[in-house]
mmCIF file of C-alpha atoms and ligand atoms in Angstrom:
data_model
loop_
_atom_site.group_PDB
_atom_site.id
_atom_site.type_symbol
_atom_site.label_atom_id
_atom_site.label_comp_id
_atom_site.label_asym_id
_atom_site.label_seq_id
_atom_site.Cartn_x
_atom_site.Cartn_y
_atom_site.Cartn_z
ATOM 1 C CA MET A 1 135.789 105.202 93.366
ATOM 2 C CA HIS A 2 132.239 104.329 92.248
ATOM 3 C CA ILE A 3 132.925 100.638 92.739
ATOM 4 C CA ARG A 4 134.250 101.298 96.245
ATOM 5 C CA LYS A 5 131.152 103.319 97.067
ATOM 6 C CA ALA A 6 128.853 100.634 95.657
ATOM 7 C CA LEU A 7 130.654 97.912 97.596
ATOM 8 C CA TYR A 8 130.453 99.928 100.792
ATOM 9 C CA SER A 9 126.738 100.556 100.279
ATOM 10 C CA LEU A 10 126.193 96.842 99.646
ATOM 11 C CA LEU A 11 128.088 96.000 102.808
ATOM 12 C CA ARG A 12 126.010 98.495 104.792
ATOM 13 C CA GLN A 13 122.789 97.029 103.443
ATOM 14 C CA GLY A 14 123.987 93.512 104.080
ATOM 15 C CA ALA A 15 125.007 94.440 107.606
ATOM 16 C CA ALA A 16 121.709 96.121 108.295
ATOM 17 C CA VAL A 17 119.758 93.138 107.036
ATOM 18 C CA HIS A 18 121.754 90.232 108.398
ATOM 19 C CA LEU A 19 123.739 91.298 111.418
ATOM 20 C CA PRO A 20 120.903 91.588 113.937
ATOM 21 C CA ARG A 21 120.082 87.913 113.592
ATOM 22 C CA ILE A 22 123.551 86.461 113.616
ATOM 23 C CA ILE A 23 125.759 88.470 115.890
ATOM 24 C CA THR A 24 125.646 89.348 119.526
ATOM 25 C CA LYS A 25 125.272 92.689 121.290
ATOM 26 C CA PRO A 26 128.985 93.583 121.634
ATOM 27 C CA ALA A 27 129.576 92.783 117.990
ATOM 28 C CA ARG A 28 126.643 95.048 117.089
ATOM 29 C CA SER A 29 128.261 97.887 119.051
ATOM 30 C CA VAL A 30 131.542 97.428 117.163
ATOM 31 C CA CYS A 31 129.668 97.456 113.865
ATOM 32 C CA GLU A 32 127.751 100.554 114.958
ATOM 33 C CA ASN A 33 131.033 102.357 115.693
ATOM 34 C CA LEU A 34 132.240 101.426 112.230
ATOM 35 C CA GLY A 35 129.076 102.915 110.750
ATOM 36 C CA LEU A 36 127.886 99.524 109.503
ATOM 37 C CA PHE A 37 124.871 99.189 111.731
ATOM 38 C CA ASP A 38 122.380 101.428 113.526
ATOM 39 C CA GLN A 39 121.317 100.035 116.932
ATOM 40 C CA ARG A 40 118.177 102.163 116.738
ATOM 41 C CA GLN A 41 117.030 100.276 113.673
ATOM 42 C CA TYR A 42 117.557 97.053 115.603
ATOM 43 C CA LYS A 43 115.443 98.390 118.480
ATOM 44 C CA LEU A 44 112.749 99.318 115.993
ATOM 45 C CA GLY A 45 112.694 95.646 115.039
ATOM 46 C CA LEU A 46 113.395 96.361 111.387
ATOM 47 C CA THR A 47 116.162 94.961 109.271
ATOM 48 C CA ASN A 48 115.774 97.789 106.793
ATOM 49 C CA ILE A 49 113.865 101.024 106.363
ATOM 50 C CA ARG A 50 112.528 101.769 102.897
ATOM 51 C CA PRO A 51 112.141 105.324 101.551
ATOM 52 C CA SER A 52 108.422 104.536 101.092
ATOM 53 C CA ASP A 53 107.871 103.496 104.738
ATOM 54 C CA ILE A 54 105.346 105.486 106.755
ATOM 55 C CA PHE A 55 105.525 105.295 110.549
ATOM 56 C CA LEU A 56 102.720 105.716 113.047
ATOM 57 C CA ALA A 57 104.474 107.108 116.091
ATOM 58 C CA SER A 58 103.588 108.334 119.557
ATOM 59 C CA TYR A 59 104.485 108.219 123.210
ATOM 60 C CA PRO A 60 102.574 105.275 124.780
ATOM 61 C CA LYS A 61 98.948 105.872 125.773
ATOM 62 C CA SER A 62 98.438 108.779 123.415
ATOM 63 C CA GLY A 63 95.910 107.258 121.030
ATOM 64 C CA ASN A 64 98.244 105.263 118.799
ATOM 65 C CA THR A 65 95.972 102.197 118.685
ATOM 66 C CA TRP A 66 92.991 104.352 117.737
ATOM 67 C CA LEU A 67 94.886 105.665 114.686
ATOM 68 C CA ARG A 68 96.119 102.168 113.977
ATOM 69 C CA PHE A 69 92.526 100.949 113.770
ATOM 70 C CA ILE A 70 91.615 103.921 111.574
ATOM 71 C CA ILE A 71 94.463 103.200 109.135
ATOM 72 C CA ALA A 72 93.797 99.451 109.189
ATOM 73 C CA ASN A 73 90.125 100.102 108.387
ATOM 74 C CA ILE A 74 91.098 102.406 105.523
ATOM 75 C CA LEU A 75 93.343 99.652 104.121
ATOM 76 C CA SER A 76 90.976 96.739 104.781
ATOM 77 C CA LYS A 77 88.279 98.353 102.591
ATOM 78 C CA GLY A 78 85.377 97.009 104.650
ATOM 79 C CA GLY A 79 86.969 93.806 105.999
ATOM 80 C CA GLU A 80 86.674 93.610 109.776
ATOM 81 C CA VAL A 81 89.751 94.710 111.723
ATOM 82 C CA SER A 82 90.487 93.523 115.265
ATOM 83 C CA PHE A 83 93.476 92.939 117.520
ATOM 84 C CA ARG A 84 93.684 89.493 115.907
ATOM 85 C CA ASN A 85 94.558 90.812 112.429
ATOM 86 C CA ILE A 86 95.625 94.442 112.870
ATOM 87 C CA ASP A 87 99.297 93.551 112.414
ATOM 88 C CA GLU A 88 98.508 92.589 108.834
ATOM 89 C CA TYR A 89 97.778 96.247 108.123
ATOM 90 C CA VAL A 90 99.902 98.217 110.606
ATOM 91 C CA PRO A 91 102.481 95.914 112.214
ATOM 92 C CA THR A 92 104.447 96.601 115.371
ATOM 93 C CA PRO A 93 107.792 95.146 114.232
ATOM 94 C CA GLU A 94 109.078 94.233 117.720
ATOM 95 C CA PHE A 95 106.071 91.986 118.282
ATOM 96 C CA VAL A 96 105.408 90.304 114.954
ATOM 97 C CA SER A 97 107.080 87.088 113.948
ATOM 98 C CA ARG A 98 106.548 87.322 110.190
ATOM 99 C CA ASP A 99 109.120 88.821 107.832
ATOM 100 C CA LEU A 100 108.230 92.461 107.227
ATOM 101 C CA ASN A 101 110.579 92.488 104.232
ATOM 102 C CA LEU A 102 107.862 90.598 102.374
ATOM 103 C CA LEU A 103 105.331 93.434 102.695
ATOM 104 C CA ASP A 104 104.504 95.599 99.672
ATOM 105 C CA ASP A 105 105.162 99.344 99.608
ATOM 106 C CA PRO A 106 104.184 101.473 101.333
ATOM 107 C CA ARG A 107 104.547 99.698 104.651
ATOM 108 C CA ILE A 108 102.816 101.454 107.550
ATOM 109 C CA ILE A 109 104.654 100.673 110.766
ATOM 110 C CA LYS A 110 103.649 101.394 114.336
ATOM 111 C CA SER A 111 106.347 102.444 116.783
ATOM 112 C CA HIS A 112 106.791 104.159 120.118
ATOM 113 C CA TRP A 113 110.528 104.685 119.564
ATOM 114 C CA PRO A 114 111.364 108.379 119.058
ATOM 115 C CA TYR A 115 113.836 107.812 116.224
ATOM 116 C CA PHE A 116 112.101 110.329 114.011
ATOM 117 C CA ASP A 117 115.111 111.139 111.849
ATOM 118 C CA LEU A 118 115.005 107.514 110.643
ATOM 119 C CA PHE A 119 111.350 107.742 109.589
ATOM 120 C CA PRO A 120 110.940 108.829 105.944
ATOM 121 C CA ARG A 121 107.372 110.021 106.658
ATOM 122 C CA PHE A 122 105.308 109.666 109.799
ATOM 123 C CA ILE A 123 102.080 110.402 111.633
ATOM 124 C CA TYR A 124 102.538 111.494 115.235
ATOM 125 C CA ILE A 125 99.827 111.733 117.876
ATOM 126 C CA VAL A 126 100.337 113.645 121.117
ATOM 127 C CA ARG A 127 98.132 113.712 124.227
ATOM 128 C CA ASP A 128 97.976 115.892 127.342
ATOM 129 C CA PRO A 129 100.762 114.440 129.556
ATOM 130 C CA ARG A 130 98.503 114.531 132.594
ATOM 131 C CA ASP A 131 96.041 112.173 130.875
ATOM 132 C CA VAL A 132 98.950 110.089 129.591
ATOM 133 C CA VAL A 133 100.022 109.543 133.211
ATOM 134 C CA VAL A 134 96.518 108.389 134.151
ATOM 135 C CA SER A 135 96.136 106.080 131.157
ATOM 136 C CA TYR A 136 99.666 104.646 131.410
ATOM 137 C CA TYR A 137 99.340 104.102 135.151
ATOM 138 C CA HIS A 138 96.135 102.063 134.821
ATOM 139 C CA TYR A 139 97.633 100.084 131.953
ATOM 140 C CA CYS A 140 100.800 99.191 133.906
ATOM 141 C CA VAL A 141 98.927 98.385 137.124
ATOM 142 C CA LYS A 142 96.470 96.179 135.233
ATOM 143 C CA HIS A 143 99.331 94.154 133.762
ATOM 144 C CA LYS A 144 101.160 94.082 137.114
ATOM 145 C CA TRP A 145 104.132 95.967 135.650
ATOM 146 C CA PHE A 146 103.889 98.626 138.347
ATOM 147 C CA GLU A 147 102.965 98.642 142.022
ATOM 148 C CA GLY A 148 102.560 101.954 143.789
ATOM 149 C CA THR A 149 100.602 105.176 143.682
ATOM 150 C CA ILE A 150 99.821 107.230 140.609
ATOM 151 C CA SER A 151 101.961 110.059 142.057
ATOM 152 C CA GLU A 152 104.957 107.711 142.257
ATOM 153 C CA PHE A 153 104.251 106.536 138.733
ATOM 154 C CA ALA A 154 104.168 110.124 137.421
ATOM 155 C CA GLN A 155 107.719 110.714 138.641
ATOM 156 C CA LYS A 156 109.233 107.727 136.885
ATOM 157 C CA THR A 157 110.624 107.610 133.354
ATOM 158 C CA HIS A 158 109.261 104.664 131.415
ATOM 159 C CA GLY A 159 110.402 102.367 128.611
ATOM 160 C CA TYR A 160 110.321 104.781 125.685
ATOM 161 C CA GLY A 161 111.901 107.662 127.607
ATOM 162 C CA ASP A 162 110.623 110.946 128.898
ATOM 163 C CA TRP A 163 107.333 112.344 127.526
ATOM 164 C CA GLY A 164 108.850 115.800 127.041
ATOM 165 C CA GLU A 165 111.879 114.562 125.129
ATOM 166 C CA HIS A 166 109.673 112.381 122.924
ATOM 167 C CA VAL A 167 107.240 115.159 122.059
ATOM 168 C CA ARG A 168 109.945 117.831 121.697
ATOM 169 C CA ALA A 169 111.835 115.635 119.212
ATOM 170 C CA ALA A 170 108.645 115.028 117.199
ATOM 171 C CA LEU A 171 107.831 118.758 117.153
ATOM 172 C CA ASN A 172 111.364 119.661 116.058
ATOM 173 C CA GLU A 173 111.240 117.113 113.269
ATOM 174 C CA THR A 174 107.823 118.458 112.193
ATOM 175 C CA GLN A 175 109.243 121.967 111.979
ATOM 176 C CA ARG A 176 112.231 120.713 110.011
ATOM 177 C CA ARG A 177 110.222 118.856 107.318
ATOM 178 C CA PRO A 178 106.508 119.607 107.755
ATOM 179 C CA GLU A 179 105.419 118.114 104.442
ATOM 180 C CA GLU A 180 106.573 114.660 105.542
ATOM 181 C CA ILE A 181 104.826 114.599 108.927
ATOM 182 C CA LEU A 182 101.220 114.686 110.078
ATOM 183 C CA PHE A 183 101.147 115.926 113.680
ATOM 184 C CA LEU A 184 97.845 115.247 115.448
ATOM 185 C CA LYS A 185 96.488 115.878 118.931
ATOM 186 C CA TYR A 186 94.376 113.253 120.712
ATOM 187 C CA GLU A 187 92.074 115.995 121.970
ATOM 188 C CA ASP A 188 91.495 117.332 118.424
ATOM 189 C CA MET A 189 90.775 113.805 117.237
ATOM 190 C CA LEU A 190 88.111 113.440 119.909
ATOM 191 C CA ALA A 191 86.589 116.814 119.007
ATOM 192 C CA ASN A 192 86.547 116.075 115.260
ATOM 193 C CA SER A 193 87.391 112.461 114.470
ATOM 194 C CA GLY A 194 85.936 112.690 110.946
ATOM 195 C CA GLY A 195 88.316 115.548 110.130
ATOM 196 C CA GLY A 196 91.194 113.514 111.588
ATOM 197 C CA ILE A 197 90.312 110.476 109.471
ATOM 198 C CA ALA A 198 90.156 112.635 106.316
ATOM 199 C CA ALA A 199 93.575 114.147 107.168
ATOM 200 C CA ILE A 200 95.071 110.676 107.680
ATOM 201 C CA GLY A 201 93.608 109.537 104.350
ATOM 202 C CA ARG A 202 95.120 112.567 102.555
ATOM 203 C CA PHE A 203 98.484 111.923 104.192
ATOM 204 C CA LEU A 204 98.370 108.358 102.864
ATOM 205 C CA GLY A 205 97.586 109.737 99.411
ATOM 206 C CA LEU A 206 93.946 108.614 99.452
ATOM 207 C CA ARG A 207 90.820 110.657 98.911
ATOM 208 C CA LEU A 208 88.180 109.085 101.147
ATOM 209 C CA SER A 209 84.508 109.621 100.359
ATOM 210 C CA ASP A 210 82.254 111.139 103.029
ATOM 211 C CA GLU A 211 80.533 107.764 103.278
ATOM 212 C CA THR A 212 83.824 105.924 103.900
ATOM 213 C CA ILE A 213 84.889 108.482 106.501
ATOM 214 C CA ALA A 214 81.550 108.127 108.304
ATOM 215 C CA GLU A 215 81.806 104.320 108.268
ATOM 216 C CA ILE A 216 85.399 104.309 109.573
ATOM 217 C CA ASN A 217 84.486 106.925 112.150
ATOM 218 C CA TYR A 218 81.736 104.653 113.413
ATOM 219 C CA VAL A 219 83.708 101.401 113.613
ATOM 220 C CA THR A 220 86.669 103.139 115.303
ATOM 221 C CA SER A 221 84.629 105.097 117.837
ATOM 222 C CA PHE A 222 85.583 104.317 121.411
ATOM 223 C CA HIS A 223 82.470 102.259 122.169
ATOM 224 C CA GLU A 224 82.661 100.266 118.938
ATOM 225 C CA LEU A 225 86.325 99.442 119.616
ATOM 226 C CA GLN A 226 85.369 98.342 123.121
ATOM 227 C CA LYS A 227 82.760 96.007 121.642
ATOM 228 C CA ASN A 228 85.231 94.820 119.012
ATOM 229 C CA GLU A 229 87.627 93.882 121.816
ATOM 230 C CA GLN A 230 84.874 91.933 123.568
ATOM 231 C CA ARG A 231 84.113 90.021 120.359
ATOM 232 C CA HIS A 232 87.656 89.242 119.249
ATOM 233 C CA GLY A 233 89.794 89.514 122.348
ATOM 234 C CA GLY A 234 92.386 91.996 123.422
ATOM 235 C CA HIS A 235 95.683 93.505 122.680
ATOM 236 C CA LEU A 236 98.295 91.217 124.263
ATOM 237 C CA CYS A 237 96.277 87.995 123.927
ATOM 238 C CA GLU A 238 92.675 86.957 123.465
ATOM 239 C CA ASP A 239 91.858 87.167 127.188
ATOM 240 C CA ASP A 240 93.450 90.546 127.742
ATOM 241 C CA TYR A 241 90.412 92.853 127.736
ATOM 242 C CA GLY A 242 90.134 96.474 128.804
ATOM 243 C CA PHE A 243 92.600 98.192 126.471
ATOM 244 C CA PHE A 244 89.868 100.681 125.550
ATOM 245 C CA ARG A 245 89.548 101.853 129.113
ATOM 246 C CA SER A 246 87.997 105.323 129.242
ATOM 247 C CA GLY A 247 88.795 107.320 126.094
ATOM 248 C CA LYS A 248 88.216 110.739 127.635
ATOM 249 C CA VAL A 249 89.915 114.086 127.950
ATOM 250 C CA GLY A 250 90.668 115.530 131.386
ATOM 251 C CA GLN A 251 90.670 112.414 133.566
ATOM 252 C CA TRP A 252 93.644 113.914 135.344
ATOM 253 C CA THR A 253 91.340 116.454 137.048
ATOM 254 C CA SER A 254 89.819 113.710 139.198
ATOM 255 C CA GLN A 255 92.662 111.176 139.321
ATOM 256 C CA LEU A 256 95.845 113.155 139.969
ATOM 257 C CA THR A 257 96.625 114.901 143.249
ATOM 258 C CA PRO A 258 97.208 118.686 143.044
ATOM 259 C CA ALA A 259 100.896 118.054 143.821
ATOM 260 C CA THR A 260 101.229 115.638 140.901
ATOM 261 C CA VAL A 261 99.454 118.035 138.556
ATOM 262 C CA GLU A 262 101.882 120.747 139.632
ATOM 263 C CA TYR A 263 104.827 118.378 139.138
ATOM 264 C CA VAL A 264 103.782 117.552 135.553
ATOM 265 C CA ASN A 265 102.847 121.158 134.710
ATOM 266 C CA ASN A 266 106.199 122.452 135.956
ATOM 267 C CA LYS A 267 108.195 119.778 134.229
ATOM 268 C CA TYR A 268 106.606 120.311 130.816
ATOM 269 C CA VAL A 269 105.360 123.881 131.018
ATOM 270 C CA ASP A 270 106.966 125.067 127.748
ATOM 271 C CA LEU A 271 105.689 122.190 125.681
ATOM 272 C CA MET A 272 102.261 122.273 127.309
ATOM 273 C CA ARG A 273 101.972 125.948 126.360
ATOM 274 C CA ILE A 274 103.022 125.286 122.768
ATOM 275 C CA LEU A 275 100.431 122.494 122.582
ATOM 276 C CA GLU A 276 97.825 124.645 124.386
ATOM 277 C CA TYR A 277 97.346 122.245 127.294
ATOM 278 C CA VAL A 278 97.960 125.163 129.655
ATOM 279 C CA SER A 279 97.713 128.871 128.994
HETATM 280 P P1 A3P B 301 92.550 105.639 128.242
HETATM 281 O O1 A3P B 301 93.394 104.674 129.006
HETATM 282 O O2 A3P B 301 92.595 107.029 128.803
HETATM 283 O O3 A3P B 301 91.167 105.162 128.020
HETATM 284 P P2 A3P B 301 97.663 103.972 122.977
HETATM 285 O O4 A3P B 301 96.990 103.198 121.946
HETATM 286 O O5 A3P B 301 98.614 105.006 122.423
HETATM 287 O O6 A3P B 301 98.309 103.102 124.007
HETATM 288 O O7 A3P B 301 96.556 104.850 123.731
HETATM 289 C C1 A3P B 301 95.570 104.232 124.523
HETATM 290 C C2 A3P B 301 94.549 105.263 124.926
HETATM 291 O O8 A3P B 301 93.793 105.675 123.774
HETATM 292 C C3 A3P B 301 93.556 104.701 125.944
HETATM 293 O O9 A3P B 301 93.212 105.799 126.789
HETATM 294 C C4 A3P B 301 92.413 104.310 125.019
HETATM 295 O O10 A3P B 301 91.171 104.147 125.656
HETATM 296 C C5 A3P B 301 92.407 105.516 124.077
HETATM 297 N N1 A3P B 301 91.611 105.262 122.862
HETATM 298 C C6 A3P B 301 91.712 104.229 122.027
HETATM 299 N N2 A3P B 301 90.769 104.306 121.084
HETATM 300 C C7 A3P B 301 90.062 105.425 121.320
HETATM 301 C C8 A3P B 301 88.937 106.047 120.683
HETATM 302 N N3 A3P B 301 88.344 105.536 119.642
HETATM 303 N N4 A3P B 301 88.492 107.210 121.215
HETATM 304 C C9 A3P B 301 89.063 107.745 122.291
HETATM 305 N N5 A3P B 301 90.121 107.194 122.947
HETATM 306 C C10 A3P B 301 90.612 106.039 122.463
#
């Protein structure tokens, strides 16, 4: 019985590690039905998930890159972090070519996929959905991924799914196992970034000195990250500037029409109340 179990576990591991590279999509589906492969892990861009892995998760445009720079600066211990080397500290598996299996524990992995039950521990950052619409809209228009008005954009569901489903799933998971998740709000980070950095350090098992927190707070402030991007180049490639666009709370008040605000408020009213974005 034990041998059968061990063989099955070996097969599962082998499948998880090797199948994505060598077999095609239909074969992956068959293997998934047999319980030998999890498509979600494939989407995450990982061949395996280790019990020590820590994920940095969020819906897009919620402040993920800010936290990524904070964590990378904690890990770099004074070495300069930029878009050119940030993947060495907090990789986005879908976009890196190197083998993440070679990284030491604990790996800290950025992801927008809401597969929270797969994440052993994770940090989640949420942002007011009205500001997410504004930020995401400008980002997609800038890269020519969307043509149309911001009101049209607000009514579409984008690559990583619906904001409400994403955030609801993260909240549920946080209630289920609070000690394994650090749930942060973008707005709280802006109000007290030093406190946020200290909380992130504690979550990673590190006690950061006041001096270190102040230094990291400075180099990851919005204006310093803007300058960093000018010096080293941007997110998608060296010439892709403007990722650090505005970095403010409440842009929706001037950029969304009243009808779009009402649309978003109605759609997410329960969650926005829980998160105190509306009363
Ligand atoms: P804006 O487009 O509103 O400026 P993500 O990394 O999840 O895609 O989020 C991007 C948003 O976070 C952008 O919002 C970006 O400017 C903002 N951001 C990044 N670093 C920040 C910082 N240090 N302070 C405040 N906002 C920051």
